[in-house]
C-alpha cells in the first residue's frame, strides 16, 4: 500500500492495452492511492481486456478513444466533465509506428510511416494536453505524464522513426511545461527501460535489448511495471510539486553508462 493519498482526484489514463502495458502499472499505483480512474481503450478489439482490468480498480470508468480521431478525443473529455466534473492527472502512454518502419533501415523511412509515428506518438500529447488544460486549470492545476524512451537521445538500432517521435515528444514536454506552468499544470516524461509489452514487441531484437540492459544497468535488472507506477505516483502527487518539463529515467540507471 502506498502512503500517497490521491483520494478525491481524477486521473485519465490513455494507453492500457493489457496487463503488460506500462499504463497498467501506472493505473494500479494511482488506484491504490485512491484516485478515480478513467481508462480509454483503442477500439473494440481491446475493449474486453481493458474492461476486465478496469473492473479490478475501486472506482473506474471506461471510454473508447483513438487519438487520431478528434471527435473520439472530445468525447473522452465530455465524459470526464459529465461524470467526474474534474481532471487532476493525465497519463499519455500511447505510441505507434507501422511495423515495417521498425525493421529496415532508417534511411528508408517512408513519408507515411514518419507522419503516422509522429501523429500518434508525439502530436497526440499536445492535443490531449490542450483538451485537459481548461479542466485542470479549473482544479487549480494538474499533472500530465508521458512515456518516452532513450532512443530520443542515443542511437538504438532499429528503433528508427520511433526515436524521432520520442525526441519530438520530449521537446513537447518542455514546450508545454513552459506554457502550462502559469496555471500550475506540470508535465513530465518517464524514460522507461525496455519492458516486454505489445508495443515493444514491434521493435526487432527486443529480447537481445532486454538482456543487454540487464547486463549493463547499474541495478543489474530490467525494470518492472511497479517501477514505472511508483515514479508516476510521485509525478502525479504533490511530492513533485516543484518538478515540470523533466525527463526522468526509470531504467535501472542504464542511461548513465558509457561502457
Ligand atoms: P502497449 O502496447 O501496452 O501500449 C501502447 C498503447 O498505445 C496501447 O494501449 C495502444 O492501444 C495505444 N495506441 C496506439 N495507437 C493508438 C491510437 N491511435 N489511439 C489511441 N491509443 C493508441 O505498450 P507500452 O510499452 O506499454 O507502451 C506505452 C508507452 O510506453 C509508449 O509510448 C511506448 O513508446 C512507451 N515506452 C515503452 C517501453 C517498453 O519497452 N515497453 C519503453 C519506453 C517507453
Coordinates of C-alpha atoms and ligand atoms in Angstrom, one line a residue:
X1 CA 0.0 0.0 0.0
X2 CA 1.3 3.4 -0.9
X3 CA 1.2 6.3 1.6
X4 CA 0.5 9.0 -1.1
X5 CA -3.2 10.0 -0.9
X6 CA -4.9 10.8 -4.2
X7 CA -8.5 10.4 -2.9
X8 CA -10.9 12.9 -4.5
X9 CA -8.5 13.2 -7.5
X10 CA -9.4 12.0 -11.0
X11 CA -6.9 10.5 -13.5
X12 CA -7.5 9.9 -17.2
X13 CA -5.3 7.0 -18.5
X14 CA -4.6 6.7 -22.2
X15 CA -2.7 3.5 -23.3
X16 CA -3.8 0.4 -21.4
X17 CA -3.9 -2.5 -23.9
X18 CA -3.4 -5.4 -21.5
X19 CA -1.9 -6.3 -18.1
X20 CA 1.7 -5.8 -19.5
X21 CA 1.1 -2.2 -20.5
X22 CA 3.2 0.5 -18.8
X23 CA -0.1 2.4 -18.3
X24 CA -1.5 -0.5 -16.3
X25 CA 1.4 -0.3 -13.9
X26 CA 0.6 3.4 -13.5
X27 CA -3.1 2.7 -13.1
X28 CA -2.5 0.2 -10.3
X29 CA -0.4 2.7 -8.4
X30 CA -2.9 5.5 -8.8
X31 CA -5.8 3.2 -7.9
X32 CA -4.0 2.1 -4.7
X33 CA -3.5 5.8 -3.8
X34 CA -7.3 6.3 -4.0
X35 CA -7.7 8.2 -7.4
X36 CA -10.8 7.7 -9.5
X37 CA -9.6 6.4 -12.9
X38 CA -11.0 6.9 -16.4
X39 CA -9.5 4.3 -18.8
X40 CA -9.5 4.7 -22.6
X41 CA -9.2 1.8 -24.9
X42 CA -8.3 1.9 -28.6
X43 CA -11.2 0.1 -30.4
X44 CA -13.4 -2.8 -29.8
X45 CA -10.5 -5.3 -30.2
X46 CA -9.1 -4.1 -26.8
X47 CA -12.4 -3.3 -25.0
X48 CA -12.9 -6.6 -23.1
X49 CA -9.3 -6.8 -21.9
X50 CA -9.2 -3.2 -20.7
X51 CA -12.7 -3.5 -19.1
X52 CA -11.6 -6.6 -17.1
X53 CA -8.6 -4.7 -15.8
X54 CA -10.6 -1.5 -15.1
X55 CA -13.1 -3.7 -13.2
X56 CA -10.4 -4.6 -10.6
X57 CA -9.9 -0.9 -9.7
X58 CA -12.1 0.5 -6.9
X59 CA -13.6 3.4 -8.9
X60 CA -13.2 3.4 -12.7
X61 CA -14.8 4.5 -16.0
X62 CA -14.2 3.1 -19.5
X63 CA -14.4 5.1 -22.7
X64 CA -13.2 4.3 -26.3
X65 CA -10.6 6.6 -27.8
X66 CA -8.5 6.7 -30.9
X67 CA -6.1 9.7 -30.6
X68 CA -6.2 10.2 -34.4
X69 CA -9.9 10.9 -34.2
X70 CA -10.7 14.4 -32.8
X71 CA -14.4 13.5 -32.1
X72 CA -13.4 10.5 -30.1
X73 CA -10.9 12.5 -28.0
X74 CA -13.5 15.2 -27.5
X75 CA -16.0 12.6 -26.2
X76 CA -13.5 11.4 -23.6
X77 CA -13.3 14.9 -22.1
X78 CA -17.0 15.4 -22.4
X79 CA -17.4 12.2 -20.3
X80 CA -14.9 13.4 -17.8
X81 CA -16.7 16.6 -17.4
X82 CA -20.1 15.0 -17.1
X83 CA -19.2 12.0 -14.9
X84 CA -16.4 13.4 -12.7
X85 CA -16.5 17.2 -13.1
X86 CA -12.8 17.4 -12.7
X87 CA -9.4 16.2 -14.0
X88 CA -6.2 16.2 -12.0
X89 CA -3.9 13.7 -13.7
X90 CA -3.5 12.7 -17.3
X91 CA -1.4 9.7 -18.3
X92 CA -0.3 9.6 -22.0
X93 CA 1.1 6.2 -22.7
X94 CA 0.4 5.9 -26.4
X95 CA 2.8 5.2 -29.3
X96 CA 2.6 3.5 -32.7
X97 CA 4.7 3.2 -35.9
X98 CA 4.0 0.8 -38.8
X99 CA 5.9 -2.4 -38.2
X100 CA 8.0 -2.2 -41.4
X101 CA 9.4 1.2 -40.2
X102 CA 11.0 -0.7 -37.2
X103 CA 12.6 -3.4 -39.2
X104 CA 14.6 -2.0 -42.1
X105 CA 17.0 1.0 -42.4
X106 CA 16.1 4.4 -41.1
X107 CA 17.3 5.7 -44.5
X108 CA 14.2 4.0 -46.0
X109 CA 11.7 5.6 -43.6
X110 CA 8.5 6.3 -45.7
X111 CA 6.7 9.6 -45.7
X112 CA 3.5 8.0 -44.4
X113 CA 5.4 6.0 -41.7
X114 CA 7.0 9.1 -40.4
X115 CA 3.7 11.0 -40.4
X116 CA 1.8 8.2 -38.6
X117 CA 4.5 7.7 -36.0
X118 CA 4.7 11.4 -35.3
X119 CA 1.0 11.9 -35.2
X120 CA 0.1 9.1 -32.8
X121 CA 3.3 9.1 -30.6
X122 CA 4.1 12.8 -30.3
X123 CA 1.3 15.1 -31.6
X124 CA -1.3 13.3 -29.5
X125 CA 0.3 14.6 -26.4
X126 CA -0.1 18.2 -27.5
X127 CA -3.7 17.5 -28.5
X128 CA -4.6 15.8 -25.2
X129 CA -2.8 18.5 -23.1
X130 CA -4.9 21.2 -24.9
X131 CA -8.1 19.4 -24.1
X132 CA -7.1 18.7 -20.5
X133 CA -5.9 22.3 -19.8
X134 CA -9.2 24.0 -19.0
X135 CA -10.4 21.2 -16.7
X136 CA -7.0 21.1 -14.9
X137 CA -7.0 24.9 -14.6
X138 CA -10.4 24.8 -13.0
X139 CA -9.0 22.4 -10.4
X140 CA -6.1 24.8 -9.6
X141 CA -3.6 22.7 -11.5
X142 CA -2.7 19.2 -12.6
X143 CA -0.1 16.7 -13.6
X144 CA 0.5 15.2 -17.1
X145 CA 2.8 12.3 -17.5
X146 CA 4.0 10.7 -20.8
X147 CA 6.2 7.7 -21.6
X148 CA 9.4 8.1 -23.6
X149 CA 12.5 6.0 -24.4
X150 CA 16.2 6.7 -24.5
X151 CA 16.3 6.3 -28.3
X152 CA 15.4 10.0 -28.4
X153 CA 18.9 10.8 -27.0
X154 CA 21.2 8.0 -28.2
X155 CA 21.1 5.7 -31.2
X156 CA 19.2 2.4 -30.7
X157 CA 19.5 0.4 -33.9
X158 CA 16.1 -0.4 -35.5
X159 CA 14.2 2.0 -33.2
X160 CA 14.3 4.2 -36.3
X161 CA 11.4 6.7 -36.7
X162 CA 10.2 5.9 -33.1
X163 CA 13.4 7.6 -31.9
X164 CA 12.4 10.7 -33.9
X165 CA 8.9 10.6 -32.4
X166 CA 10.3 10.3 -28.9
X167 CA 12.7 13.3 -29.5
X168 CA 9.6 15.3 -30.6
X169 CA 7.6 14.1 -27.6
X170 CA 10.3 15.2 -25.1
X171 CA 10.6 18.6 -26.8
X172 CA 6.8 18.8 -26.5
X173 CA 7.1 18.1 -22.7
X174 CA 9.4 21.1 -22.3
X175 CA 7.4 23.5 -24.5
X176 CA 4.1 22.6 -22.9
X177 CA 5.6 22.8 -19.4
X178 CA 6.6 26.4 -20.2
X179 CA 3.1 27.3 -21.4
X180 CA 1.1 25.4 -18.8
X181 CA 3.2 26.2 -15.8
X182 CA 1.4 29.5 -15.0
X183 CA -1.8 27.5 -14.5
X184 CA 0.1 25.1 -12.1
X185 CA -0.2 22.3 -14.7
X186 CA 3.0 20.2 -14.6
X187 CA 4.1 17.9 -17.4
X188 CA 6.9 15.4 -17.3
X189 CA 8.1 12.3 -19.1
X190 CA 9.3 9.0 -17.8
X191 CA 12.0 7.5 -19.9
X192 CA 11.5 3.8 -19.2
X193 CA 13.9 0.9 -19.8
X194 CA 12.7 -1.9 -22.1
X195 CA 9.7 -3.9 -20.9
X196 CA 8.1 -6.8 -22.8
X197 CA 4.8 -5.2 -23.9
X198 CA 2.7 -5.4 -27.1
X199 CA 4.2 -2.2 -28.5
X200 CA 7.8 -3.2 -27.6
X201 CA 7.4 -6.5 -29.4
X202 CA 7.1 -4.4 -32.6
X203 CA 10.8 -3.5 -32.2
X204 CA 13.1 -6.1 -33.7
X205 CA 15.6 -7.7 -31.2
X206 CA 13.6 -6.9 -28.0
X207 CA 15.0 -9.9 -26.2
X208 CA 18.5 -9.0 -27.0
X209 CA 17.9 -5.4 -26.0
X210 CA 16.5 -6.5 -22.6
X211 CA 19.4 -8.9 -22.0
X212 CA 21.9 -6.1 -22.8
X213 CA 20.0 -3.7 -20.5
X214 CA 20.1 -6.3 -17.6
X215 CA 23.8 -6.8 -18.0
X216 CA 24.9 -3.2 -18.3
X217 CA 22.4 -1.3 -16.0
X218 CA 23.8 -0.4 -12.5
X219 CA 20.9 -2.2 -10.8
X220 CA 21.6 -5.3 -12.9
X221 CA 18.0 -5.9 -13.8
X222 CA 15.2 -4.9 -16.1
X223 CA 12.6 -2.5 -14.8
X224 CA 9.1 -3.5 -13.8
X225 CA 5.6 -2.0 -14.2
X226 CA 5.8 -1.3 -10.4
X227 CA 9.0 0.9 -11.0
X228 CA 7.1 2.9 -13.6
X229 CA 4.0 3.0 -11.3
X230 CA 5.9 4.4 -8.3
X231 CA 7.6 7.2 -10.3
X232 CA 4.2 8.1 -11.8
X233 CA 2.7 8.3 -8.4
X234 CA 5.5 10.7 -7.3
X235 CA 4.9 12.8 -10.5
X236 CA 1.1 12.7 -10.1
X237 CA 1.2 13.8 -6.5
X238 CA 2.3 17.0 -4.6
X239 CA 5.6 15.2 -3.7
X240 CA 6.8 16.5 -7.1
X241 CA 5.2 20.0 -6.8
X242 CA 8.3 21.8 -8.0
X243 CA 9.1 19.5 -10.9
X244 CA 8.0 20.1 -14.5
X245 CA 9.4 19.8 -18.0
X246 CA 11.6 16.9 -16.9
X247 CA 12.5 13.6 -18.5
X248 CA 13.0 11.1 -15.6
X249 CA 14.8 7.9 -16.4
X250 CA 13.3 4.8 -14.9
X251 CA 15.8 2.5 -16.4
X252 CA 17.7 0.9 -13.5
X253 CA 20.4 3.5 -14.3
X254 CA 21.2 2.2 -17.8
X255 CA 21.4 5.7 -19.4
X256 CA 24.4 6.8 -17.3
X257 CA 26.7 4.0 -18.6
X258 CA 29.3 4.6 -21.3
X259 CA 30.6 1.1 -21.2
Ligands
LIG1 P1 1.4 -1.1 -25.1 O1 1.2 -1.7 -26.4 O2 0.8 -1.8 -23.9 O3 0.7 0.4 -25.1 C1 0.7 1.2 -26.2 C2 -0.7 1.8 -26.2 O4 -0.8 2.7 -27.3 C3 -1.8 0.7 -26.4 O5 -2.7 0.8 -25.4 C4 -2.5 1.2 -27.7 O6 -3.8 0.9 -27.8 C5 -2.2 2.7 -27.7 N1 -2.4 3.3 -29.0 C6 -1.7 3.1 -30.2 N2 -2.2 3.8 -31.2 C7 -3.3 4.5 -30.6 C8 -4.3 5.4 -31.2 N3 -4.3 5.7 -32.4 N4 -5.2 5.9 -30.3 C9 -5.2 5.5 -29.0 N5 -4.3 4.7 -28.5 C10 -3.4 4.2 -29.3 O7 2.9 -0.8 -24.9 P2 3.8 0.0 -23.8 O8 5.1 -0.5 -24.0 O9 3.1 0.0 -22.5 O10 3.7 1.5 -24.5 C11 3.3 2.6 -23.7 C12 4.2 3.8 -23.9 O11 5.4 3.5 -23.3 C13 4.6 4.1 -25.4 O12 4.7 5.5 -25.5 C14 5.9 3.5 -25.5 O13 6.7 4.0 -26.5 C15 6.5 3.8 -24.1 N6 7.7 3.0 -23.8 C16 7.7 1.7 -23.8 C17 8.8 1.0 -23.4 C18 8.9 -0.5 -23.4 O14 10.0 -1.1 -23.5 N7 7.7 -1.2 -23.4 C19 10.0 1.7 -23.1 C20 10.0 3.1 -23.0 C21 8.8 3.7 -23.4

